[in-house]
């Protein structure tokens, strides 16, 4: 019979390794980030905005849009494009599921609400992105809209497309999902000045070190 | 907390975490030194019988392995009838459970490939198939990811691992019925998960989209499928655990823990969720797929060639280094993000440290195959696995580079990263799985692969297709990154510059999908024992004449069912 000492090494070794890994990348960030409070200027999502955020997640917007402008000292173009200052952990205080994203097939959206506050623009752009941004490869989302023959009814949110994209006799009406999604997009505004307390700035990734 | 104490604690934590991991690594290597530094390299011989070294084995090769054997040099090595019979009993014990997992993996390979090619085309034809929500890019690419990760790759990995266990431990598999239940639960859960994603129900984090209510069953299914390894270990006849057992065993321990911690509902929040997200995302690759892929490569390369691994100690050293360093690299997905600096830096450091275990594998595999590359021509198994193993090294070195801030600032948020991810999951892991399945299936069903040309077609379509995919997307992604960093260019330029490369990706991806279809059709054919009934002795390694008769009898008994 074997003493099975190798098995013990395998199991213990594997467990120790994963414990260290959980400690370093899950527990320690948890302990460090948990006490961070939302900035005063940041408001919790309203009901509609929260619903819109669910639509954003459900359609997988995060796979093409990040929500994390980088520090100008690291990647200066982010700020120059008007995407906003480098975000800090506090900016995400109300995000129960993070949507930081890892891809920029499209632009960063953390401050899209500040850049583009128009509901009309957002709705039309969701219906047909190329009507607003020639060359865009964002999918069109016609299923978020209803094509209604004739005039709009009372309470309809009508989409005002640019003239070239209008179909005669057809009114494009936004669904609740589309309206909520736009509510969420318009709420994305972290342009308020952040209190750069030393504690907080140290708690975030400082690419300034990196440049060295 | 006052400012100076924060400063102290962050650098202290960084220093501490790093020292602990390096220290731990050496403690382990030291504690194991009796176990492996003094085994006089005999550990590498454990996968061979007494007089087997020099004897090639590839059930997928043509003509009784004759050409393969010639390429590897003549030998008078042989297996005794009793040894052969033992091995066949071992193979037989894992045949059904492994087959069930592999069959499921084929299903997901097709689903995943279909979702992949449609998603790819959508990126340059954004008005194609836009009328249904489930076909929108954001959902379809997520269906692709979950199908290939949890369907194809995980199922194939588990199937190959289970098949290897009895051979590695020279002990029939114990607890096959747990695998049946586990596979059914996992498979049904995944179907529900993928359907949920199509319908728009998602937990919202990359790699973790399936609703947690479904994830519970993935954990249960995974644990059930892993159980037989440990039951078999308890009964093992072999004295020494071969390096593949370390890799596979650890992976089967790690995955359920990773998946469970990552999916605990309402625990993770905001930016911490992002840290956890990439801790999981990278560990799924580093602690789940990579060890399984390497475990398989460490068995099949020496086994096919009939030649023990070049340095056995190096392989074990590589294992523990991989485990320590790879498990902490997740933060490099968040460079420049709103994460604690120490965490990102720790991950960058560990990413660079990964060069050590990767070199261990590179040297070992190269020296084992080295001087015998002709064998690769005659062994389909080896062709896929050697390619996969080379691309493992390429992917890992590329990964270490990409973790450097100066490179990351360009490649982050671009298709370059997508290409890199596929170099790991496809170039390395999937290729190794293809090769392993070519070896395993003839043993499982007692039948030869019906058509050699289908294996060749699969290999070249997958290889050329992937080369086009990878090279195209890497160039496109790099340009995208350069354009994005140049604020003088409007953002849309960084989109338009990628278009030719996105189209190239669809071309390469199309070839890959074609290769998969051929592979799956071939898999079905061999499973149905299509073609002429072949002499079962063709399926056993070349043996000395006196044993042929016995071997035939043994292989008759092997017949599944």
XYZ file of C-alpha atoms in Angstrom:
773
model
C 0.000 0.000 0.000
C 1.048 3.536 -0.597
C 1.370 6.195 2.005
C -0.187 8.564 -0.513
C 2.216 11.271 0.551
C 2.312 12.617 -3.000
C -1.440 13.022 -3.023
C -1.246 15.019 0.182
C 1.390 17.269 -1.339
C -0.724 17.709 -4.422
C -3.901 18.601 -2.561
C -2.246 20.766 0.081
C -0.026 22.465 -2.484
C -2.916 23.198 -4.808
C -5.019 24.565 -1.960
C -2.228 26.759 -0.599
C -1.593 28.205 -4.033
C -5.184 29.065 -4.693
C -5.546 30.470 -1.176
C -2.643 32.857 -1.776
C -4.162 33.810 -5.080
C -7.584 34.493 -3.541
C -5.933 36.464 -0.760
C -3.959 38.654 -3.151
C -6.535 39.304 -5.858
C -9.897 38.884 -4.144
C -9.720 39.384 -0.371
C -7.147 42.168 -0.125
C -8.821 44.320 -2.797
C -12.119 43.628 -1.012
C -10.795 44.843 2.322
C -9.152 47.868 0.766
C -12.057 48.915 -1.478
C -15.031 48.142 0.760
C -14.762 51.322 2.905
C -14.615 53.659 -0.116
C -17.642 55.947 -0.132
C -19.428 57.466 -3.108
C -18.462 61.081 -3.890
C -21.180 63.572 -2.888
C -21.725 64.588 -6.503
C -22.452 61.020 -7.587
C -26.109 60.084 -7.260
C -27.427 56.535 -7.018
C -29.130 55.238 -10.158
C -32.818 56.010 -10.416
C -35.202 53.165 -11.014
C -35.286 53.749 -14.776
C -31.526 54.194 -15.000
C -31.003 50.940 -13.123
C -33.369 49.196 -15.530
C -31.481 50.728 -18.421
C -28.267 49.418 -16.971
C -29.774 45.934 -17.042
C -30.541 46.417 -20.752
C -26.941 47.546 -21.279
C -25.731 44.337 -19.628
C -28.219 42.114 -21.372
C -27.281 43.375 -24.843
C -23.582 42.998 -24.069
C -22.603 46.632 -24.661
C -19.632 46.037 -22.342
C -17.916 43.853 -24.942
C -17.229 46.896 -27.135
C -17.332 49.825 -24.701
C -15.127 50.388 -21.686
C -16.059 52.644 -18.778
C -12.625 53.597 -17.468
C -10.776 56.579 -18.934
C -7.076 56.228 -18.246
C -4.809 58.718 -16.519
C -3.494 61.379 -18.960
C 0.029 60.654 -17.728
C -0.375 57.113 -18.964
C -2.588 57.428 -22.046
C -3.239 61.091 -22.697
C -5.591 60.564 -25.643
C -8.374 59.322 -23.369
C -8.813 62.722 -21.762
C -8.121 64.648 -24.976
C -10.965 62.823 -26.669
C -13.251 64.214 -24.012
C -13.744 60.891 -22.283
C -13.075 62.530 -18.930
C -10.536 62.422 -16.133
C -9.071 59.150 -14.928
C -11.727 57.352 -12.948
C -11.223 56.214 -9.371
C -12.767 53.396 -7.378
C -15.213 55.824 -5.758
C -16.781 56.599 -9.152
C -18.186 53.075 -9.229
C -19.642 53.096 -5.724
C -23.163 52.373 -7.008
C -22.156 49.746 -9.602
C -23.053 46.443 -8.027
C -21.808 44.620 -11.119
C -18.828 46.378 -12.662
C -18.923 47.327 -16.344
C -15.325 48.498 -16.703
C -14.938 46.572 -19.949
C -11.759 45.453 -21.684
C -12.488 46.471 -25.249
C -12.878 49.694 -27.196
C -14.330 48.665 -30.499
C -16.376 51.744 -29.676
C -15.429 54.691 -27.447
C -15.292 54.762 -23.657
C -18.717 55.542 -22.195
C -18.066 56.500 -18.571
C -19.000 60.109 -19.377
C -21.188 59.674 -22.431
C -24.049 61.401 -20.617
C -21.960 64.555 -20.311
C -20.712 64.355 -23.911
C -24.058 63.586 -25.463
C -27.038 64.492 -23.296
C -29.649 64.348 -26.072
C -32.280 61.630 -25.835
C -33.115 62.125 -29.508
C -29.545 61.495 -30.541
C -29.202 58.354 -28.432
C -32.470 56.812 -29.572
C -31.767 57.504 -33.239
C -28.211 56.256 -32.852
C -29.397 52.995 -31.304
C -31.898 52.562 -34.127
C -29.275 53.176 -36.825
C -25.756 54.136 -35.700
C -24.611 54.872 -39.247
C -27.168 57.656 -39.568
C -25.090 59.597 -37.044
C -21.598 58.196 -37.375
C -20.660 57.126 -40.899
C -18.274 54.168 -40.781
C -19.487 52.989 -37.380
C -19.573 49.207 -36.945
C -21.957 49.257 -33.998
C -24.908 46.946 -34.566
C -28.278 48.516 -35.238
C -30.904 47.647 -32.618
C -34.196 47.733 -34.549
C -35.699 45.259 -32.067
C -35.634 47.988 -29.422
C -38.112 49.977 -31.526
C -41.568 49.633 -33.008
C -42.249 50.693 -36.568
C -45.730 52.194 -36.527
C -47.687 52.973 -39.673
C -49.091 56.482 -39.586
C -49.040 58.930 -36.724
C -47.691 58.397 -33.234
C -50.118 57.663 -30.427
C -50.339 59.557 -27.193
C -47.436 58.647 -24.920
C -45.235 57.292 -27.712
C -41.574 58.239 -27.567
C -40.948 59.054 -31.210
C -37.493 58.714 -32.708
C -36.458 61.654 -34.875
C -34.106 60.240 -37.456
C -32.072 62.440 -39.806
C -34.106 63.155 -42.970
C -32.149 60.738 -45.161
C -33.135 57.821 -42.892
C -36.817 58.661 -42.513
C -39.290 56.260 -44.114
C -42.430 57.912 -45.427
C -45.567 57.006 -43.501
C -43.658 55.158 -40.795
C -43.170 56.418 -37.269
C -40.372 54.873 -35.233
C -41.345 54.493 -31.604
C -38.928 53.573 -28.821
C -39.739 50.638 -26.527
C -39.436 50.972 -22.762
C -36.119 49.111 -22.952
C -34.734 51.653 -25.409
C -35.926 54.586 -23.303
C -34.463 53.081 -20.125
C -31.184 52.301 -21.830
C -30.923 55.916 -22.941
C -31.799 57.062 -19.416
C -28.830 55.030 -18.220
C -26.499 56.344 -20.923
C -27.494 59.921 -20.107
C -26.779 59.261 -16.435
C -23.181 58.318 -17.212
C -21.473 61.461 -16.057
C -18.468 61.357 -13.735
C -17.169 64.776 -14.676
C -17.506 66.164 -11.150
C -14.146 66.972 -9.599
C -12.895 64.148 -7.483
C -11.515 64.832 -4.050
C -8.009 63.625 -4.613
C -7.295 62.900 -0.995
C -3.951 61.230 -0.682
C -5.581 58.136 0.682
C -7.821 57.835 -2.315
C -5.285 58.611 -4.978
C -2.982 56.035 -3.466
C -5.760 53.520 -3.540
C -5.990 53.655 -7.302
C -3.628 52.525 -9.971
C -1.177 55.341 -10.626
C 0.301 54.933 -14.060
C 2.644 57.793 -13.208
C 4.895 55.190 -11.601
C 4.567 53.118 -14.645
C 6.146 55.549 -16.997
C 9.412 55.083 -15.136
C -6.040 55.970 7.956
C -3.516 58.734 7.657
C -1.657 59.223 4.377
C 1.730 57.945 5.434
C 0.336 54.712 6.835
C -1.419 54.104 3.502
C 1.806 54.623 1.639
C 3.556 52.217 3.958
C 0.857 49.610 3.838
C 0.519 49.527 0.046
C 4.186 49.007 -0.625
C 4.353 46.651 2.306
C 1.488 44.585 0.976
C 3.094 44.426 -2.442
C 6.405 43.372 -1.014
C 4.773 40.893 1.308
C 2.613 39.272 -1.319
C 5.505 38.849 -3.647
C 7.887 37.512 -1.019
C 5.286 35.116 0.306
C 4.696 33.627 -3.111
C 8.352 33.272 -3.978
C 9.140 31.942 -0.532
C 6.254 29.526 -0.730
C 7.510 28.321 -4.048
C 10.902 27.457 -2.639
C 9.407 25.826 0.417
C 7.432 23.560 -1.861
C 10.319 22.709 -4.066
C 12.389 21.987 -0.989
C 9.676 19.876 0.607
C 9.374 17.867 -2.531
C 13.062 17.459 -3.131
C 12.994 13.973 -1.640
C 10.123 13.202 -3.838
C 11.669 14.150 -7.094
C 15.196 15.384 -7.082
C 16.398 12.009 -5.908
C 14.353 9.834 -8.188
C 17.172 9.699 -10.687
C 14.843 10.833 -13.441
C 13.084 7.503 -13.247
C 9.851 9.411 -12.796
C 9.778 10.053 -16.504
C 9.876 6.298 -17.183
C 6.715 5.672 -15.246
C 4.495 5.966 -18.311
C 6.394 3.169 -20.011
C 6.513 -0.514 -19.247
C 9.797 -2.233 -18.494
C 10.970 -2.746 -22.066
C 8.725 -0.255 -23.840
C 11.021 2.723 -24.325
C 11.754 3.142 -27.994
C 8.378 1.801 -29.028
C 6.184 4.392 -30.720
C 2.449 4.587 -30.171
C -0.041 6.586 -32.156
C -3.350 4.905 -32.855
C -4.125 7.654 -35.368
C -1.062 6.960 -37.522
C -1.196 5.015 -40.770
C 0.209 1.577 -41.505
C 0.737 -0.051 -38.146
C 2.823 2.934 -37.009
C 5.505 1.568 -39.337
C 6.633 4.865 -40.790
C 6.439 6.522 -37.422
C 8.583 3.781 -35.919
C 11.100 4.092 -38.769
C 11.281 7.844 -38.224
C 11.976 7.246 -34.542
C 14.581 4.582 -35.115
C 14.324 0.806 -35.040
C 13.929 -0.884 -31.739
C 13.569 -4.297 -30.229
C 11.482 -2.862 -27.437
C 8.189 -4.597 -26.842
C 5.345 -5.070 -24.475
C 4.634 -8.394 -22.919
C 1.160 -9.803 -23.385
C 0.432 -9.271 -19.717
C 1.519 -5.632 -19.843
C -0.541 -5.094 -22.936
C -3.549 -6.639 -21.331
C -3.174 -4.468 -18.234
C -3.030 -1.386 -20.381
C -6.080 -2.450 -22.308
C -7.990 -3.033 -19.116
C -6.972 0.453 -18.023
C -8.051 1.930 -21.370
C -11.292 0.029 -21.220
C -12.146 1.358 -17.778
C -12.127 4.961 -18.963
C -13.547 4.400 -22.442
C -17.194 5.168 -21.766
C -16.856 8.111 -19.390
C -14.227 9.713 -21.616
C -16.366 9.132 -24.685
C -19.384 10.835 -23.138
C -17.353 13.928 -22.338
C -15.783 14.016 -25.792
C -19.138 13.574 -27.506
C -20.507 16.545 -25.565
C -17.420 18.558 -26.473
C -18.091 17.966 -30.181
C -21.599 19.367 -29.825
C -20.268 22.517 -28.200
C -17.445 22.862 -30.687
C -20.018 23.181 -33.459
C -22.297 25.554 -31.534
C -19.332 27.656 -30.439
C -17.864 27.788 -33.947
C -21.156 28.799 -35.523
C -21.640 31.598 -32.996
C -18.021 32.645 -33.579
C -18.170 33.003 -37.338
C -21.479 34.888 -37.272
C -20.120 37.255 -34.608
C -16.986 37.817 -36.633
C -18.905 38.705 -39.796
C -21.188 41.000 -37.827
C -18.203 43.138 -36.864
C -17.730 44.198 -40.475
C -21.399 43.864 -41.498
C -23.144 45.577 -38.604
C -26.557 45.593 -40.273
C -26.599 41.823 -40.816
C -29.021 39.774 -38.675
C -30.079 42.667 -36.496
C -33.765 41.858 -36.132
C -33.578 39.465 -33.184
C -32.110 40.324 -29.825
C -30.457 36.916 -29.376
C -28.508 37.403 -32.598
C -27.062 40.752 -31.604
C -23.256 40.816 -31.409
C -23.124 41.302 -27.636
C -25.118 38.127 -27.016
C -23.784 35.952 -29.799
C -20.117 36.499 -28.960
C -20.994 35.673 -25.363
C -22.702 32.483 -26.514
C -19.523 31.743 -28.459
C -17.300 32.286 -25.441
C -19.374 30.224 -23.046
C -19.855 27.402 -25.572
C -16.185 27.034 -26.372
C -14.930 27.621 -22.831
C -17.380 25.585 -20.774
C -18.581 23.322 -23.569
C -15.834 22.440 -25.994
C -12.660 23.146 -24.026
C -13.805 22.024 -20.569
C -15.578 18.892 -21.781
C -12.684 17.890 -24.028
C -10.241 18.625 -21.213
C -12.155 16.530 -18.712
C -12.610 13.696 -21.233
C -8.909 13.606 -22.065
C -7.960 13.837 -18.376
C -10.247 10.982 -17.400
C -8.866 8.837 -20.183
C -5.318 9.552 -19.064
C -5.888 8.783 -15.388
C -5.942 4.950 -15.616
C -2.893 4.968 -17.884
C -0.966 7.307 -15.614
C -1.868 5.407 -12.473
C -1.858 1.941 -14.095
C -5.130 1.420 -12.310
C -8.620 1.015 -13.794
C -10.772 4.105 -13.366
C -12.837 4.028 -10.185
C -16.210 5.752 -10.062
C -17.138 6.053 -13.732
C -20.781 6.519 -12.806
C -19.977 9.857 -11.185
C -18.751 10.999 -14.565
C -22.024 10.071 -16.269
C -24.030 12.084 -13.786
C -21.548 14.917 -13.734
C -21.446 15.170 -17.516
C -25.227 15.161 -17.812
C -25.639 17.833 -15.124
C -22.879 20.016 -16.593
C -24.183 19.645 -20.120
C -27.788 20.483 -19.233
C -26.690 23.393 -17.052
C -24.608 24.769 -19.881
C -27.515 24.479 -22.294
C -29.646 26.461 -19.855
C -26.814 28.953 -19.364
C -26.286 29.583 -23.050
C -30.031 29.864 -23.626
C -30.245 32.344 -20.763
C -27.535 34.476 -22.365
C -29.397 34.384 -25.667
C -32.516 35.580 -23.873
C -30.586 38.366 -22.182
C -30.262 36.964 -18.667
C -26.681 37.522 -17.631
C -24.663 38.110 -14.494
C -22.855 40.734 -16.548
C -19.193 39.847 -16.035
C -16.971 38.468 -18.776
C -16.457 34.701 -18.504
C -19.069 34.683 -15.727
C -22.190 35.572 -17.655
C -24.241 32.498 -16.848
C -26.770 33.249 -14.088
C -25.509 32.007 -10.730
C -28.554 29.792 -10.247
C -27.223 27.763 -13.170
C -23.599 27.998 -12.031
C -24.476 25.935 -8.967
C -25.021 22.954 -11.241
C -21.787 23.578 -13.125
C -19.922 23.334 -9.819
C -21.757 20.116 -8.896
C -21.218 18.599 -12.339
C -17.555 19.560 -12.366
C -16.955 18.127 -8.909
C -18.658 14.839 -9.871
C -16.543 14.510 -13.005
C -13.362 15.233 -11.052
C -14.127 12.736 -8.291
C -12.998 9.556 -10.135
C -9.460 10.915 -10.397
C -9.224 11.042 -6.634
C -10.966 7.703 -6.141
C -8.526 6.149 -8.593
C -5.601 7.804 -6.838
C -6.677 6.113 -3.626
C -6.364 2.737 -5.385
C -3.356 3.427 -7.525
C -0.907 0.671 -8.354
C 1.844 2.929 -9.600
C 4.528 4.074 -7.169
C 5.181 7.487 -8.531
C 2.840 10.191 -9.704
C 3.857 11.235 -13.182
C 3.979 14.997 -13.844
C 0.732 14.868 -15.830
C -1.072 13.693 -12.693
C 0.144 16.785 -10.858
C -1.116 19.052 -13.590
C -4.456 17.343 -14.075
C -5.076 16.685 -10.406
C -4.392 20.284 -9.444
C -6.592 21.580 -12.256
C -9.493 19.448 -11.088
C -9.081 20.831 -7.565
C -8.719 24.417 -8.723
C -11.560 24.785 -11.166
C -14.531 24.154 -8.859
C -12.992 26.512 -6.270
C -12.374 29.245 -8.830
C -15.811 28.960 -10.319
C -17.502 28.857 -6.930
C -15.722 31.884 -5.457
C -16.313 33.899 -8.616
C -20.029 33.207 -8.692
C -21.022 33.813 -5.076
C -23.994 36.138 -5.561
C -24.110 39.618 -3.969
C -20.609 39.367 -2.563
C -18.544 41.182 -5.145
C -19.062 44.882 -5.790
C -17.932 47.638 -8.140
C -14.210 47.824 -8.738
C -13.547 44.873 -6.436
C -15.785 42.897 -8.780
C -13.452 43.816 -11.614
C -10.439 42.571 -9.655
C -12.247 39.315 -8.926
C -13.498 39.095 -12.514
C -9.983 38.992 -13.930
C -8.619 36.923 -11.093
C -11.151 34.374 -12.313
C -10.821 35.040 -16.024
C -7.114 34.537 -16.131
C -7.121 31.632 -13.716
C -9.660 29.819 -15.853
C -6.893 29.793 -18.425
C -3.938 29.513 -16.057
C -5.228 27.035 -13.492
C -7.737 25.082 -15.534
C -6.991 24.853 -19.247
C -3.234 25.313 -19.139
C -2.510 22.508 -16.654
C -4.826 20.132 -18.495
C -3.244 21.004 -21.842
C 0.265 20.651 -20.454
C -0.623 17.455 -18.612
C -1.812 15.947 -21.891
C 1.241 17.196 -23.802
C 3.562 15.797 -21.124
C 1.992 12.393 -21.643
C 1.431 12.221 -25.373
C 4.708 13.679 -26.642
C 6.904 11.085 -24.902
C 4.352 8.324 -25.405
C 4.002 8.770 -29.145
C 7.758 9.002 -29.587
C 8.520 6.173 -27.186
C 11.043 8.439 -25.551
C 10.889 9.751 -21.953
C 10.627 13.467 -21.352
C 14.008 15.195 -21.550
C 14.160 16.503 -17.994
C 11.651 15.226 -15.530
C 12.752 17.499 -12.687
C 12.360 20.504 -14.911
C 8.791 19.481 -15.643
C 7.917 19.356 -11.939
C 9.692 22.618 -11.267
C 7.695 24.071 -14.138
C 4.497 22.823 -12.570
C 4.972 24.521 -9.218
C 6.264 27.737 -10.778
C 3.294 27.836 -13.096
C 0.914 27.331 -10.218
C 2.446 30.101 -8.120
C 2.994 32.734 -10.754
C 0.040 32.108 -13.034
C -2.481 32.261 -10.196
C -1.680 35.929 -9.537
C -1.527 37.504 -12.973
C -5.218 38.485 -13.300
C -4.659 42.151 -12.447
C -2.797 42.727 -15.704
C -6.199 42.925 -17.413
C -6.833 46.159 -15.544
C -3.662 48.149 -16.166
C -4.444 51.854 -16.148
C -7.796 51.163 -14.490
C -9.169 52.380 -11.153
C -7.631 49.490 -9.225
C -5.179 49.539 -6.322
C -1.699 50.077 -7.760
C -0.089 47.345 -5.721
C -2.497 44.774 -7.124
C -1.867 45.631 -10.743
C 1.877 45.791 -10.139
C 1.864 42.421 -8.400
C 0.148 40.911 -11.424
C 2.602 42.497 -13.825
C 5.534 41.126 -11.845
C 4.035 37.631 -11.741
C 3.244 37.830 -15.455
C 6.887 38.427 -16.191
C 7.895 35.655 -13.779
C 5.807 33.305 -15.920
C 8.757 33.225 -18.288
C 10.365 30.657 -15.928
C 7.764 27.858 -16.115
C 7.219 28.582 -19.787
C 10.890 28.134 -20.551
C 10.839 24.905 -18.545
C 8.135 23.579 -20.852
C 9.764 24.959 -23.983
C 13.147 23.399 -23.249
C 11.627 20.128 -22.159
C 9.307 19.637 -25.095
C 11.833 20.832 -27.611
C 14.561 18.552 -26.302
C 12.195 15.592 -26.271
C 11.025 16.069 -29.835
C 14.360 17.538 -30.964
C 16.240 15.517 -33.547
C 13.084 13.593 -34.316
C 10.913 16.138 -36.025
C 10.398 13.635 -38.843
C 8.118 11.740 -36.488
C 5.779 14.699 -36.549
C 5.110 13.963 -40.223
C 3.895 10.465 -39.456
C 1.948 11.047 -36.293
C -1.274 13.062 -36.454
C -1.369 13.174 -32.670
C 2.105 14.619 -32.460
C 1.487 17.090 -35.269
C -1.301 18.786 -33.338
C 0.312 18.521 -29.930
C 3.755 19.725 -30.943
C 2.192 22.691 -32.713
C 0.035 23.359 -29.653
C 3.004 23.141 -27.364
C 5.003 25.591 -29.498
C 2.090 27.998 -29.536
C 1.834 27.658 -25.748
C 5.308 29.077 -25.482
C 4.488 31.789 -28.009
C 1.254 32.732 -26.235
C 2.908 32.834 -22.829
C 5.877 34.928 -23.889
C 3.495 37.252 -25.711
C 1.369 37.416 -22.553
C 4.350 38.390 -20.411
C 5.196 41.156 -22.878
C 1.630 42.411 -23.012
C 1.601 42.787 -19.263
C 4.352 45.419 -19.456
C 2.769 48.829 -19.124
C 4.565 50.233 -22.156
C 3.125 47.515 -24.395
C -0.192 47.295 -22.611
C -0.958 50.967 -23.165
C -1.181 50.144 -26.889
C -2.705 46.672 -26.860
C -5.241 47.096 -24.049
C -8.817 47.614 -25.274
C -7.955 46.333 -28.781
C -8.346 43.281 -31.007
C -4.689 42.509 -30.317
C -5.782 41.126 -26.968
C -8.506 39.083 -28.649
C -5.909 37.556 -30.963
C -3.692 36.801 -27.975
C -6.528 35.125 -26.097
C -7.127 32.877 -29.094
C -3.435 32.033 -29.328
C -3.773 30.558 -25.845
C -7.182 28.957 -26.048
C -6.982 27.822 -29.681
C -3.347 27.737 -30.761
C -2.313 25.986 -27.584
C -5.172 24.334 -25.784
C -7.499 23.409 -28.609
C -4.660 22.065 -30.760
C -3.479 19.866 -27.882
C -7.028 18.601 -27.393
C -7.374 17.810 -31.111
C -4.171 15.782 -31.015
C -5.181 13.992 -27.826
C -8.560 13.058 -29.247
C -6.918 11.614 -32.359
C -4.902 9.348 -30.088
C -7.697 8.440 -27.743
C -10.674 7.704 -29.985
C -9.258 4.601 -31.713
C -8.533 3.196 -28.266
C -12.016 4.007 -27.021
C -13.984 2.495 -29.883
C -11.498 -0.159 -31.019
C -11.564 1.196 -34.523
C -9.208 3.152 -36.738
C -9.917 6.638 -37.994
C -11.699 5.976 -41.314
C -9.963 8.615 -43.423
C -6.398 9.870 -43.114
C -7.225 12.708 -45.493
C -9.818 14.066 -43.080
C -7.186 14.336 -40.378
C -4.864 16.168 -42.763
C -7.641 18.450 -43.983
C -8.581 19.253 -40.398
C -4.982 19.992 -39.486
C -4.271 22.293 -42.402
C -7.597 24.120 -42.263
C -7.196 24.725 -38.541
C -3.545 25.725 -38.836
C -3.764 27.968 -41.883
C -7.092 29.379 -40.769
C -5.700 30.206 -37.384
C -2.524 31.737 -38.818
C -4.641 34.059 -40.967
C -6.872 34.835 -37.997
C -4.044 35.522 -35.595
C -1.697 37.481 -37.826
C -4.513 39.568 -39.292
C -6.111 40.424 -35.996
C -2.791 41.152 -34.281
C -1.829 43.695 -36.939
C -5.316 45.201 -36.931
C -5.354 45.380 -33.146
C -1.955 47.004 -32.926
C -2.948 49.682 -35.459
C -6.200 50.192 -33.587
C -4.201 50.798 -30.407
C -1.793 53.212 -32.104
C -4.676 55.178 -33.609
C -6.549 55.254 -30.332
C -3.565 56.783 -28.538
C -3.229 59.491 -31.152
C -5.724 62.150 -30.095
C -5.181 64.007 -33.387
C -7.068 61.215 -35.142
C -10.814 61.009 -34.642
C -11.871 57.854 -32.790
C -13.691 56.479 -35.817
C -10.315 56.167 -37.574
C -9.331 53.520 -35.031
C -12.445 51.615 -36.080
C -12.043 52.009 -39.831
C -8.377 50.991 -39.760
C -9.363 47.574 -38.387
C -11.903 46.741 -41.115
C -9.618 44.861 -43.547
C -8.242 42.870 -40.631
C -11.671 42.071 -39.254
C -12.558 40.699 -42.678
C -9.347 38.693 -42.703
C -10.359 37.289 -39.335
C -13.636 36.103 -40.829
C -11.722 34.373 -43.632
C -9.363 32.651 -41.190
C -12.234 31.847 -38.856
C -14.186 30.373 -41.762
C -11.336 27.975 -42.526
C -11.152 26.992 -38.873
C -14.892 26.295 -38.773
C -14.589 24.163 -41.901
C -11.829 22.196 -40.213
C -14.053 21.684 -37.159
C -16.899 20.388 -39.281
C -14.590 17.822 -40.895
C -13.281 16.856 -37.464
C -16.719 16.388 -35.965
C -17.947 14.381 -38.971
C -14.883 12.179 -38.648
C -15.540 11.795 -34.947
C -19.064 10.627 -35.693
C -17.783 8.211 -38.347
C -15.281 6.564 -36.049
C -17.857 6.402 -33.264
C -20.168 4.508 -35.631
C -17.246 2.259 -36.598
C -17.611 3.326 -40.183
C -15.585 1.618 -42.916
C -14.094 -1.825 -43.192
C -13.564 -3.725 -40.031
C -9.894 -3.556 -39.436
C -7.598 -5.996 -37.781
C -7.713 -5.028 -34.118
C -3.993 -5.645 -33.863
C -3.530 -2.515 -35.906
C -4.700 -0.694 -32.870
C -2.040 -1.977 -30.574
C 1.577 -0.921 -30.638
C 4.005 -2.917 -32.701
C 4.799 -5.968 -30.647
C 7.273 -8.756 -31.121
C 5.873 -11.621 -33.134
C 5.485 -14.123 -30.286
C 3.049 -11.836 -28.549
C 0.863 -10.924 -31.494
C -1.534 -13.757 -30.900
C -1.981 -12.940 -27.236
C -2.316 -9.299 -28.047
C -5.124 -10.037 -30.440
C -7.010 -11.919 -27.810
C -6.511 -9.115 -25.360
C -7.755 -6.552 -27.791
C -10.832 -8.640 -28.522
C -11.655 -8.417 -24.845
C -11.149 -4.704 -25.011
C -14.181 -4.236 -27.205
C -16.438 -1.709 -25.635
C -19.984 -2.969 -25.053
